[in-house]
Coordinates of C-alpha atoms in Angstrom, one line a residue:
X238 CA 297.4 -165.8 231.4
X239 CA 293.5 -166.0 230.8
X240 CA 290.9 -163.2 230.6
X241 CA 286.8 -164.1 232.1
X242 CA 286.4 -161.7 229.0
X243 CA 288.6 -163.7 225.9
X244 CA 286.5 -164.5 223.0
X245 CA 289.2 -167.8 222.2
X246 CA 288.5 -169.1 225.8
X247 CA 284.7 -168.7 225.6
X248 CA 284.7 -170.4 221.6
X249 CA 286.0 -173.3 223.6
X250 CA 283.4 -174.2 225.5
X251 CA 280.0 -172.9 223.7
X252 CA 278.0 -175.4 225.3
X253 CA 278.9 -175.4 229.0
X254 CA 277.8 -171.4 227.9
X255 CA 274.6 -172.3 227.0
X256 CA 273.9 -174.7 229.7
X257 CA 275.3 -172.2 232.5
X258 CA 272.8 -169.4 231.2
X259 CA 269.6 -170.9 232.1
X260 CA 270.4 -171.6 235.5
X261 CA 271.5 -168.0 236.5
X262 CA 267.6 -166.9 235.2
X263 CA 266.0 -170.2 237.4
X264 CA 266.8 -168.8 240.7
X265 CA 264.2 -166.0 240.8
X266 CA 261.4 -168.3 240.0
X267 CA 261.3 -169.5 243.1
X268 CA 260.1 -166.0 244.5
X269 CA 256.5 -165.3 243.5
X270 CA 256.0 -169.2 244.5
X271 CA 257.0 -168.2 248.0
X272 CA 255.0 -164.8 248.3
X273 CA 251.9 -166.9 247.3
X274 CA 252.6 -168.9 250.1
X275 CA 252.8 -166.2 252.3
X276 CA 249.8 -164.2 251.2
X277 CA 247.3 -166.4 253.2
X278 CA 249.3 -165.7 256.5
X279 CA 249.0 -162.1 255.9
X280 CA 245.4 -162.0 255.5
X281 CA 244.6 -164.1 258.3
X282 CA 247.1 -161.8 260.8
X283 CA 245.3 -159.0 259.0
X284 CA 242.0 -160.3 260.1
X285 CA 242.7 -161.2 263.8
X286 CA 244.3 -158.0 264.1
X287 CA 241.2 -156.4 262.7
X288 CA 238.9 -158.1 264.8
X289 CA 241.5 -157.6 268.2
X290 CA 240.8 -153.7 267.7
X291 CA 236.8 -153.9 266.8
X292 CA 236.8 -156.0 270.5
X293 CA 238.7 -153.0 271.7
X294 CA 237.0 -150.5 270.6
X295 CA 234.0 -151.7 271.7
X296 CA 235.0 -152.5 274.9
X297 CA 236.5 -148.9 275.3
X298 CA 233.0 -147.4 274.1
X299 CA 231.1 -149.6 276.5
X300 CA 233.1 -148.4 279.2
X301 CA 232.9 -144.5 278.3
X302 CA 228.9 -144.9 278.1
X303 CA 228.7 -146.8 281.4
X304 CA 231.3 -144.9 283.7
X305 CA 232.1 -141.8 281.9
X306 CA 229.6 -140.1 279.4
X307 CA 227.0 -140.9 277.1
X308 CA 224.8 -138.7 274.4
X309 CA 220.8 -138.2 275.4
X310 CA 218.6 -137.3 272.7
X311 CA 216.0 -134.2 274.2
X312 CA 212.4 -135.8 273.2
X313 CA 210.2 -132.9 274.7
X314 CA 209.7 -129.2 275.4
X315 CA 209.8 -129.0 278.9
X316 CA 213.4 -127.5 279.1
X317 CA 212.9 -125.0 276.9
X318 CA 214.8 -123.0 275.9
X319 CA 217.8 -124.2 277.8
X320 CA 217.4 -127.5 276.1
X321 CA 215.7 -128.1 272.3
X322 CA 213.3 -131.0 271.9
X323 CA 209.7 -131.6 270.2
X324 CA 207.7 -134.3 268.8
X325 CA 208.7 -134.9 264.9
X326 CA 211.5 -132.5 265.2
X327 CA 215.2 -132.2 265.7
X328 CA 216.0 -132.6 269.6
X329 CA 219.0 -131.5 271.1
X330 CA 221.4 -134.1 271.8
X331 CA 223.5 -133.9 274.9
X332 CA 226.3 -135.2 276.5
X333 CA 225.9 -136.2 280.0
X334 CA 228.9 -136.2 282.5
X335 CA 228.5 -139.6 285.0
X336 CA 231.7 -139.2 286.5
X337 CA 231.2 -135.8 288.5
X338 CA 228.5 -137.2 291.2
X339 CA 230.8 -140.3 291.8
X340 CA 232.3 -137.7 294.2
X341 CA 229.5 -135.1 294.8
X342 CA 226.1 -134.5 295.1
X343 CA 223.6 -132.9 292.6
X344 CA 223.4 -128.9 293.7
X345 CA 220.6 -126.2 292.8
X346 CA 220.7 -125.0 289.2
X347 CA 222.3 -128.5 287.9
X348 CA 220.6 -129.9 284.6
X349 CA 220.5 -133.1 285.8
X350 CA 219.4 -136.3 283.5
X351 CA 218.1 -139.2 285.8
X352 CA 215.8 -142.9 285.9
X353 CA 212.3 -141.3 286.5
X354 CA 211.1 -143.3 290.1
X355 CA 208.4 -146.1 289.7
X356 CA 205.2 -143.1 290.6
X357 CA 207.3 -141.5 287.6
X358 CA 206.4 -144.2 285.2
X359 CA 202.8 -143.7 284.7
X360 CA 201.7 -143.2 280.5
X361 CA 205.6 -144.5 280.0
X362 CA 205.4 -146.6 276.4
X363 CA 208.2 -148.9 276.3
X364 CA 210.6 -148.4 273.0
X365 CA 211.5 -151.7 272.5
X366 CA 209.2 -153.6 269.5
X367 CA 206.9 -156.1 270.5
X368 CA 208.7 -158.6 267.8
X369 CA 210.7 -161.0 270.2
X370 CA 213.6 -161.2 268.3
X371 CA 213.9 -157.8 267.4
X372 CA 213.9 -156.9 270.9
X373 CA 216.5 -159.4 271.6
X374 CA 218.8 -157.2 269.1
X375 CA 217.8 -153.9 270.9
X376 CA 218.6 -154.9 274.1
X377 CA 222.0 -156.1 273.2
X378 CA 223.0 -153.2 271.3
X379 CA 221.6 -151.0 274.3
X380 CA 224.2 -152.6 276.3
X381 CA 226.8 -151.3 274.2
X382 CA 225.1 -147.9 273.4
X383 CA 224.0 -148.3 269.9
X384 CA 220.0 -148.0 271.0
X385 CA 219.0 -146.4 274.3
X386 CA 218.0 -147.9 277.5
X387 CA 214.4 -149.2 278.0
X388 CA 213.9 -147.1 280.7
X389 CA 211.8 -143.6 281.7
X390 CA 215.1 -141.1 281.2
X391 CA 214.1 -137.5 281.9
X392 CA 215.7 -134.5 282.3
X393 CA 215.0 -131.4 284.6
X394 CA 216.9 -128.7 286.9
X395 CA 217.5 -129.1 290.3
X396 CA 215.9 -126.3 292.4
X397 CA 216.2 -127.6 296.5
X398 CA 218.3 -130.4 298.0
X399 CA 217.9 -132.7 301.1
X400 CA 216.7 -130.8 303.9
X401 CA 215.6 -127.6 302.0
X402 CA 212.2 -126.5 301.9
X403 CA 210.1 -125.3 298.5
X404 CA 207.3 -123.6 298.1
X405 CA 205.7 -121.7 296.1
X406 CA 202.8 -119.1 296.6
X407 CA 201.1 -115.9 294.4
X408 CA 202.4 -113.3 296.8
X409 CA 205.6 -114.5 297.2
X410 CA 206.6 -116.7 294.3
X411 CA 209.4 -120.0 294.2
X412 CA 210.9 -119.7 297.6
X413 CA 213.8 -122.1 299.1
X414 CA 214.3 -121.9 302.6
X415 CA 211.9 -118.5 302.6
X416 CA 214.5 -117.1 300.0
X417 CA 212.5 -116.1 296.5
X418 CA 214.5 -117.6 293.6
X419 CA 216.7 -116.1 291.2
X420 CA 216.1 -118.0 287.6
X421 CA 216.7 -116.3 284.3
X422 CA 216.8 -119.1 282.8
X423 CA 212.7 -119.0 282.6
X424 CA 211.4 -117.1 279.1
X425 CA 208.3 -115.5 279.0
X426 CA 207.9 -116.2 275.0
X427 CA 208.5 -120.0 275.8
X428 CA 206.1 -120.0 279.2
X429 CA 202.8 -118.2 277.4
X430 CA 203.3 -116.3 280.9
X431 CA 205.4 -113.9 282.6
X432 CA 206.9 -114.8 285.9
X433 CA 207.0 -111.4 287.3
X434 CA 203.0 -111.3 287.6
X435 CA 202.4 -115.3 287.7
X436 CA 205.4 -116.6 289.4
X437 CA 204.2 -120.4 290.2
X438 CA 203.9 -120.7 286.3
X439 CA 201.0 -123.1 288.0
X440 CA 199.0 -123.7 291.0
X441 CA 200.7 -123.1 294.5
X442 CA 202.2 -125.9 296.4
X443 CA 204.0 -127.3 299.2
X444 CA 206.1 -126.2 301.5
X445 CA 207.9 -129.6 300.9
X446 CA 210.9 -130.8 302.7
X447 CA 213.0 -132.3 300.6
X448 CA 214.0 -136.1 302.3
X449 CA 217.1 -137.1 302.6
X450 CA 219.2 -138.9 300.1
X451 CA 216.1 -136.5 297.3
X452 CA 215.8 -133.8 295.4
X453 CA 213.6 -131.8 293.9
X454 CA 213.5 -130.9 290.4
X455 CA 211.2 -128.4 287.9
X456 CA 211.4 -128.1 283.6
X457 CA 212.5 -124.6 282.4
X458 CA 209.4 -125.1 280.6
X459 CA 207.3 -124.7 283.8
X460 CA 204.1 -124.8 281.9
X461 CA 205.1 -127.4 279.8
X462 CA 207.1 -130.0 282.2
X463 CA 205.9 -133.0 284.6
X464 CA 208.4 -132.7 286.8
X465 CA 208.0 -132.8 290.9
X466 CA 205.3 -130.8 291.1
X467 CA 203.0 -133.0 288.7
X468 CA 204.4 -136.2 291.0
X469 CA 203.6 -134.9 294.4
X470 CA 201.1 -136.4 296.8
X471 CA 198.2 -134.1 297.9
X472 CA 197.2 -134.1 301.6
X473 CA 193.5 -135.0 302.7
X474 CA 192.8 -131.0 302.9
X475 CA 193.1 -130.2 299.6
X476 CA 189.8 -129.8 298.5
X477 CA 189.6 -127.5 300.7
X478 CA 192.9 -125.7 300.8
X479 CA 193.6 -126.0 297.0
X480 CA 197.4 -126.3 297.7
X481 CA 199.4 -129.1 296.1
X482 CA 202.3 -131.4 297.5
X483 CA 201.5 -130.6 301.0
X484 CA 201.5 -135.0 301.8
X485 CA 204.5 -137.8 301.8
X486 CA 207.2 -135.5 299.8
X487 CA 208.7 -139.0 298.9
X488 CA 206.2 -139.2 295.6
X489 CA 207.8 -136.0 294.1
X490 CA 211.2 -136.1 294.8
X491 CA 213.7 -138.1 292.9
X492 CA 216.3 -140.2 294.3
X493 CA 219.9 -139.2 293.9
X494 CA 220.7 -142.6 293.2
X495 CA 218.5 -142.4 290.2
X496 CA 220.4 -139.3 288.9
X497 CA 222.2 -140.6 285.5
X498 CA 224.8 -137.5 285.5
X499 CA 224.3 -134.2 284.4
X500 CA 224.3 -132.5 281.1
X501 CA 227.3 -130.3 280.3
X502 CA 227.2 -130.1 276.4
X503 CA 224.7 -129.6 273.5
X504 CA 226.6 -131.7 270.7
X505 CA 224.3 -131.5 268.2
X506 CA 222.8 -130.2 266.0
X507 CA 225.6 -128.0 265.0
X508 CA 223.4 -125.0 265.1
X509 CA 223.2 -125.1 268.7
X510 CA 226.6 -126.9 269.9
X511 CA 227.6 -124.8 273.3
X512 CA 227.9 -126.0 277.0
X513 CA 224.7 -126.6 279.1
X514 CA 225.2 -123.4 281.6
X515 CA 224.2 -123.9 285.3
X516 CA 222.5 -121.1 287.0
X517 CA 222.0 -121.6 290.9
X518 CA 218.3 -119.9 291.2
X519 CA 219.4 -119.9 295.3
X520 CA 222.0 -117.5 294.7
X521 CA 221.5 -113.5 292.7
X522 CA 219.0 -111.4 293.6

């Protein structure tokens, strides 16, 4: 009988020993040659897959800035206090909804963001540089969202819809429809004037019938804010009558199809994070 273990068997044959040794160490050689060779495969896969997901995500971003929200930076006081913003300072940046007038229609008391018309435009300084290629590079970032549109963005509150009328006079203040508004969303401290004792924060104007297919909007700010009223046409009287935006009501309202979306959230700075609150000034007292 034989043993794999005998001493006398394995004395017999002390060279086939040796010899047989080196091979059973030979065969794991072979396996950092083949991971070497696979090394470049994994980088490259790691790169595609890399780049698949940047294309995604920036695809995915592009479409939640175009269809569904995007962040506006607050450059001025004219919605003060509701809304934060200043030259040289920190602005509010907000987050504006663009889905919810795909199926409905600005309404009184919404903090609307929207493309200011063409009479809008006038004093509007373009933010793109005057360097060619630079400009290139912004306006293909804007696309995506990295810089903002070159366009006159404001934001303001709606206060009448189509087919309302506003007015306002001394001895009966803002009026809709012949109703006085409702708006505590207006601060004295902010204004320089209180609203119970100057309540057109401003000269008198209109009555104005909103058009169709318009609206009209005001800054909380009302001493501080271009908005409609500043836009209005005047009617051949008014030197004599001293009333504003009594002619063509198209020049001071805004088109709804210039209406962007409308602001729901402060998201920064932290300080101030909360939701953008809409008051209808048609409805309270």
């Amino acid at each position: 009988m034989t043993d794999a273990s005998d001493p006398a068997e394995a004395g017999e044959h002390p060279e086939q020993a040796d010899v047989d040794e080196p091979k059973a160490d030979a065969a794991p050689e072979a396996e950092p040659a083949a991971d070497e060779a696979a090394e470049p495969e994994k980088k490259k896969s790691t790169a595609r897959e890399l780049a698949v997901l940047t294309v995604l995500a920036l695809a995915a971003y592009y479409i939640v800035l175009t269809f569904v929200a995007r962040p506006y930076l607050i450059p001025s006081e004219s919605m003060e206090p509701t809304l934060h913003g200043c030259q040289g300072c920190t602005g509010d940046r907000i987050v504006v909804d663009k889905v919810s007038y795909r199926f409905t229609s600005p309404h009184p008391g919404d903090v609307v963001v929207f493309k200011g018309p063409p009479s809008w435009n006038y004093g509007y300084k373009s933010i793109r540089s005057e360097n060619a290629a630079v400009r290139m590079l912004q306006n293909t970032l804007s696309v995506i969202g990295f810089v903002p549109p070159d366009e006159n963005d404001l934001v303001k509150r709606v206060i009448a819809v189509a087919g309302q009328t506003v007015q306002c006079r001394t001895n009966t203040g803002l009026t809709v429809d012949g109703k006085r508004l409702h708006e505590p969303y207006l601060d004295p401290a902010t204004l320089g004037r209180d609203p119970a004792t100057d309540p057109c924060l401003g000269p008198e104007f209109g009555p104005v019938t909103v058009p169709e297919g318009k609206i009209w909007v005001m800054g909380d700010n009302r001493t501080h804010s271009a908005d409609s009223r500043a836009h209005c046409e005047n009617s051949p009287d008014f030197l004599q009558t001293r009333i504003y935006c009594t002619g063509n009501p198209d020049h001071g309202t805004v088109p709804v199809a210039n209406v962007i979306g409308k602001a729901r959230f402060i998201a920064w700075p932290p300080g101030r994070w909360g939701g953008v609150i809409t008051v209808n000034p048609q409805q309270g007292d």
